[in-house]
Short mmCIF file of C-alpha atoms in Angstrom, two decimals:
data_model
loop_
_atom_site.label_atom_id
_atom_site.label_comp_id
_atom_site.label_asym_id
_atom_site.label_seq_id
_atom_site.Cartn_x
_atom_site.Cartn_y
_atom_site.Cartn_z
CA ARG U 1 -11.30 -29.72 4.78
CA LYS U 2 -14.27 -27.92 3.52
CA ARG U 3 -15.61 -28.45 0.12
CA SER U 4 -18.16 -26.31 -1.78
CA THR U 5 -20.61 -28.40 -3.72
CA MET U 6 -23.80 -28.23 -6.09
CA PHE U 7 -26.26 -29.83 -3.46
CA ASP U 8 -28.30 -30.96 -6.46
CA LYS U 9 -29.80 -34.29 -7.65
CA ALA U 10 -26.71 -35.09 -9.94
CA GLU U 11 -24.34 -34.92 -7.34
CA TYR U 12 -26.17 -36.76 -4.84
CA VAL U 13 -26.80 -39.66 -7.50
CA HIS U 14 -23.08 -39.69 -8.22
CA LEU U 15 -22.36 -40.03 -4.46
CA LEU U 16 -24.86 -42.86 -4.04
CA GLY U 17 -23.12 -44.68 -6.81
CA LEU U 18 -19.85 -44.35 -4.88
CA ILE U 19 -20.96 -45.74 -1.62
CA ARG U 20 -23.82 -48.05 -2.65
CA THR U 21 -21.91 -51.21 -2.08
CA ARG U 22 -20.80 -50.41 1.32
CA LEU U 23 -24.13 -49.21 2.66
CA ARG U 24 -25.67 -51.14 5.63
CA ARG U 25 -28.53 -50.55 8.07
CA PHE U 26 -27.73 -49.17 11.50
CA GLU U 27 -28.62 -52.42 12.94
CA GLU U 28 -26.51 -54.67 10.63
CA ALA U 29 -23.71 -52.29 10.83
CA GLN U 30 -23.43 -52.49 14.75
CA HIS U 31 -21.84 -55.71 14.37
CA LEU U 32 -19.68 -55.16 11.40
CA ASP U 33 -16.09 -53.83 11.10
CA ASP U 34 -16.69 -52.36 7.39
CA PHE U 35 -19.65 -50.27 6.67
CA ILE U 36 -21.12 -46.94 5.66
CA VAL U 37 -24.24 -45.94 7.26
CA LEU U 38 -26.32 -43.11 5.71
CA ARG U 39 -29.02 -41.15 7.74
CA HIS U 40 -31.14 -37.99 6.98
CA ASP U 41 -32.23 -35.60 9.73
CA VAL U 42 -35.30 -33.97 8.57
CA GLU U 43 -35.30 -30.31 9.79
CA PHE U 44 -37.86 -28.35 7.66
CA SER U 45 -39.68 -30.29 4.88
CA VAL U 46 -41.34 -33.66 4.78
CA GLU U 47 -41.68 -33.13 0.97
CA HIS U 48 -37.86 -32.53 0.58
CA ALA U 49 -37.15 -35.85 2.37
CA ARG U 50 -39.78 -37.68 0.21
CA ARG U 51 -38.21 -36.53 -2.72
CA MET U 52 -34.66 -37.75 -1.75
CA ALA U 53 -36.16 -41.02 -0.72
CA GLN U 54 -37.34 -41.20 -4.44
CA TRP U 55 -33.77 -40.50 -5.76
CA GLU U 56 -32.38 -43.34 -3.62
CA PHE U 57 -34.98 -45.79 -4.51
CA ASP U 58 -34.60 -45.14 -8.19
CA ASN U 59 -30.89 -46.01 -7.52
CA HIS U 60 -31.39 -48.87 -5.67
CA VAL U 61 -30.44 -47.47 -2.08
CA ARG U 62 -32.01 -47.56 1.23
CA SER U 63 -31.14 -45.27 4.03
CA ALA U 64 -32.97 -44.10 7.25
CA TYR U 65 -34.98 -40.82 7.71
CA PHE U 66 -35.26 -39.28 11.01
CA PHE U 67 -38.36 -36.94 11.86
CA GLN U 68 -38.95 -34.64 14.63
CA VAL U 69 -42.49 -34.68 16.31
CA SER U 70 -42.39 -31.20 18.12
CA SER U 71 -40.69 -29.12 15.29
CA ASP U 72 -42.13 -25.78 14.54
CA ALA U 73 -41.28 -26.15 10.83
CA TYR U 74 -43.68 -29.24 10.01
CA ASN U 75 -46.12 -31.41 11.57
CA CYS U 76 -45.79 -35.17 11.20
CA LEU U 77 -49.32 -35.58 12.33
CA SER U 78 -50.71 -33.85 9.25
CA VAL U 79 -52.47 -36.03 6.73
CA VAL U 80 -50.37 -34.99 4.11
CA ASN U 81 -47.14 -35.70 5.95
CA GLN U 82 -48.20 -38.80 7.37
CA ASN U 83 -48.76 -40.41 3.81
CA GLN U 84 -45.41 -39.04 2.70
CA ILE U 85 -43.57 -40.52 5.54
CA ARG U 86 -45.59 -44.03 4.99
CA GLU U 87 -44.33 -43.55 1.25
CA ILE U 88 -40.70 -43.35 2.47
CA LEU U 89 -41.37 -46.36 4.40
CA GLY U 90 -42.85 -48.08 1.69
CA MET U 91 -39.69 -47.48 -0.58
CA GLY U 92 -37.85 -49.72 2.00
CA HIS U 93 -36.33 -46.91 4.11
CA GLU U 94 -36.19 -46.83 7.75
CA ILE U 95 -37.88 -44.17 9.80
CA GLY U 96 -36.02 -42.97 13.01
CA LEU U 97 -37.00 -40.31 15.59
CA HIS U 98 -35.10 -36.90 15.38
CA CYS U 99 -35.19 -36.39 19.04
CA TYR U 100 -35.44 -32.78 20.19
CA ILE U 101 -34.52 -32.47 23.62
CA LYS U 102 -34.81 -29.72 26.28
CA PRO U 103 -31.64 -28.68 28.26
CA TYR U 104 -30.07 -31.96 29.20
CA THR U 105 -30.30 -32.46 33.09
CA GLU U 106 -30.86 -35.78 34.16
CA TRP U 107 -31.19 -39.32 32.48
CA SER U 108 -34.52 -40.01 34.05
CA SER U 109 -36.08 -36.81 32.48
CA LEU U 110 -34.48 -37.42 28.90
CA HIS U 111 -35.49 -40.99 28.84
CA LYS U 112 -39.14 -40.04 29.69
CA GLU U 113 -38.94 -37.34 26.97
CA MET U 114 -37.51 -39.94 24.45
CA LEU U 115 -40.24 -42.35 24.99
CA TRP U 116 -42.92 -39.93 24.46
CA GLN U 117 -41.71 -38.71 21.30
CA LYS U 118 -41.06 -42.37 20.24
CA GLU U 119 -44.80 -43.12 20.91
CA ILE U 120 -45.73 -40.20 18.60
CA LEU U 121 -43.99 -41.02 15.79
CA ALA U 122 -44.61 -44.78 16.13
CA SER U 123 -48.43 -43.74 15.73
CA VAL U 124 -47.56 -42.17 12.39
CA VAL U 125 -45.92 -44.95 10.79
CA GLY U 126 -47.84 -47.70 12.48
CA GLN U 127 -44.95 -49.69 13.89
CA ASP U 128 -42.20 -49.50 16.64
CA ILE U 129 -39.50 -47.06 16.33
CA ARG U 130 -36.05 -48.60 16.22
CA LEU U 131 -33.58 -45.75 15.42
CA MET U 132 -33.04 -42.33 16.87
CA SER U 133 -31.05 -39.30 16.35
CA PHE U 134 -30.65 -36.20 18.61
CA HIS U 135 -31.20 -32.64 17.30
CA ARG U 136 -28.33 -30.48 18.25
CA PRO U 137 -27.05 -32.76 21.19
CA PRO U 138 -24.86 -31.06 24.06
CA VAL U 139 -21.53 -32.27 24.21
CA GLN U 140 -22.24 -33.97 27.55
CA LEU U 141 -24.79 -36.07 25.89
CA LEU U 142 -22.41 -37.11 22.94
CA GLN U 143 -19.73 -38.01 25.58
CA GLU U 144 -22.48 -40.40 27.33
CA ALA U 145 -24.33 -41.87 24.47
CA ALA U 146 -24.57 -45.53 24.15
CA ASP U 147 -25.80 -47.43 21.29
CA GLU U 148 -29.09 -48.14 22.61
CA MET U 149 -31.38 -45.42 24.33
CA ALA U 150 -34.94 -45.61 25.14
CA GLY U 151 -35.16 -48.86 23.14
CA MET U 152 -33.90 -47.26 20.10
CA LEU U 153 -30.30 -47.51 18.44
CA SER U 154 -28.86 -43.97 18.62
CA THR U 155 -26.80 -42.75 15.73
CA TYR U 156 -24.54 -41.29 18.18
CA GLY U 157 -23.48 -44.49 19.91
CA LYS U 158 -20.11 -45.81 19.85
CA SER U 159 -20.66 -48.16 17.43
CA PHE U 160 -21.62 -45.49 14.77
CA PHE U 161 -19.98 -42.19 16.12
CA GLU U 162 -16.42 -41.34 17.52
CA PHE U 163 -16.83 -38.36 19.85
CA SER U 164 -13.84 -36.09 19.58
CA THR U 165 -13.36 -32.25 20.29
CA GLN U 166 -11.51 -32.51 16.88
CA PRO U 167 -13.82 -34.71 14.66
CA SER U 168 -11.68 -34.16 11.56
CA LYS U 169 -9.06 -36.40 13.42
CA ALA U 170 -11.33 -39.44 13.91
CA ARG U 171 -9.46 -42.79 13.82
CA SER U 172 -12.19 -45.32 14.07
CA VAL U 173 -15.62 -44.03 12.65
CA LYS U 174 -15.61 -41.18 10.21
CA TYR U 175 -18.24 -38.76 10.45
CA CYS U 176 -19.30 -36.71 7.41
CA ALA U 177 -22.04 -34.10 7.70
CA ASP U 178 -23.65 -31.54 5.47
CA SER U 179 -24.61 -29.39 8.08
CA ARG U 180 -25.11 -25.65 7.12
CA ARG U 181 -24.49 -26.84 3.63
CA GLN U 182 -20.77 -27.10 4.58
CA TRP U 183 -18.70 -30.11 4.91
CA ASP U 184 -16.90 -29.18 8.12
CA TYR U 185 -15.60 -32.71 8.49
CA GLY U 186 -14.35 -33.24 5.02
CA TYR U 187 -16.31 -34.51 1.80
CA PRO U 188 -17.39 -38.13 2.12
CA VAL U 189 -15.67 -39.23 -1.13
CA GLU U 190 -12.07 -38.12 0.18
CA PHE U 191 -12.27 -40.69 3.02
CA LEU U 192 -13.88 -43.95 1.30
CA ASN U 193 -10.33 -45.55 1.07
CA ALA U 194 -9.17 -44.35 4.46
CA PHE U 195 -11.97 -45.51 6.73
CA ARG U 196 -13.75 -48.97 6.97
CA LYS U 197 -16.46 -47.25 9.20
CA MET U 198 -18.18 -44.33 7.98
CA GLN U 199 -21.50 -42.34 8.97
CA LEU U 200 -22.87 -39.88 6.75
CA LEU U 201 -25.63 -37.14 7.62
CA ILE U 202 -27.27 -35.79 4.72
CA HIS U 203 -30.07 -33.08 5.23
CA PRO U 204 -32.69 -33.47 2.58
CA ASP U 205 -33.73 -29.95 2.91
CA TYR U 206 -30.32 -28.68 1.55
CA TRP U 207 -30.58 -30.40 -1.72
CA SER U 208 -32.55 -29.91 -4.80
CA ASP U 209 -33.18 -31.04 -8.47
CA VAL U 210 -31.02 -28.41 -9.77
CA SER U 211 -28.27 -26.55 -7.96
CA MET U 212 -29.10 -23.46 -5.83
CA ASN U 213 -27.02 -21.30 -3.50
CA THR U 214 -27.92 -21.23 0.08
CA HIS U 215 -29.96 -18.37 0.01
CA GLU U 216 -32.08 -19.58 -2.97
CA GLN U 217 -32.51 -22.90 -1.07
CA GLY U 218 -33.80 -21.03 1.96
CA MET U 219 -36.17 -18.96 -0.30
CA ASP U 220 -37.57 -22.05 -1.92
CA LEU U 221 -38.30 -23.81 1.45
CA CYS U 222 -40.23 -20.38 2.60
CA GLN U 223 -42.06 -20.41 -0.81
CA ALA U 224 -43.12 -23.93 -0.45
CA HIS U 225 -44.14 -23.52 3.25
CA GLN U 226 -46.21 -20.26 2.40
CA THR U 227 -47.99 -21.88 -0.77
CA LYS U 228 -49.10 -24.86 1.71
CA PHE U 229 -50.15 -22.23 4.49
CA VAL U 230 -52.21 -20.11 2.05
CA ASP U 231 -53.80 -23.21 0.53
CA VAL U 232 -55.00 -24.01 3.96
CA LEU U 233 -56.22 -20.50 4.56
CA ARG U 234 -58.24 -20.56 1.23
CA ARG U 235 -59.84 -24.08 2.21
CA GLU U 236 -60.73 -23.19 5.79
CA THR U 237 -62.03 -19.87 4.97
CA ARG U 238 -64.00 -20.11 1.94
CA GLN U 239 -67.35 -19.89 3.74
CA PHE U 240 -66.50 -16.84 5.29
CA ALA U 241 -68.32 -14.03 3.84
CA GLU U 242 -65.66 -11.29 4.08
CA PHE U 243 -62.54 -13.08 4.53
CA GLN U 244 -60.87 -14.07 1.13
CA PRO U 245 -57.85 -11.85 0.92
CA PHE U 246 -55.85 -14.57 -0.98
#
């Protein structure tokens, strides 16, 4: 069932305290019968991911952060973002590819696309990328997903994800996600005793130091991006004689 939550630091730290002892890395969990794997798909802000990574580090938790390399919202290759991603890695978290795919046609073209994106992200972090998650995967891809794809462990592989047309009725692996700032498959805490295998997807973009509603959170993201862009304009146009409107 759905549950309305605060999406703030206090709630997240409380959740971490409840799941910490069962948390495992994906590579380790693949061979276990009892685990919780925690992943973060970064959709809009590397800065928000860096903040959540710090919350986890301060609470002795390590998780996995998945970044897009072809996003219109952020650029993994910018100097600032590269540094922040490396900081996340330096805290002991894992870095994975959040793979944006074109309409799924055939495996050969998808495989080539995944390898290309993997190489780009590897150049950012300075090491091989071993994990991947799909961005809005089509049903066909979820049905066919294997544990390993293009040399990476897939978060939608059968060891970590149970495909069903009714995810709320999962029997082996319980999947909980805060997509759209709603817990459509149930709030994680409600299933800790019922399932031995769980995957939690938490989007850093949706969480803040203090609670905000969805509109406020969206405006906060917009303001942060606008501020950065204006700073770039000022820096790059300061030598222009007649172009300093900011």
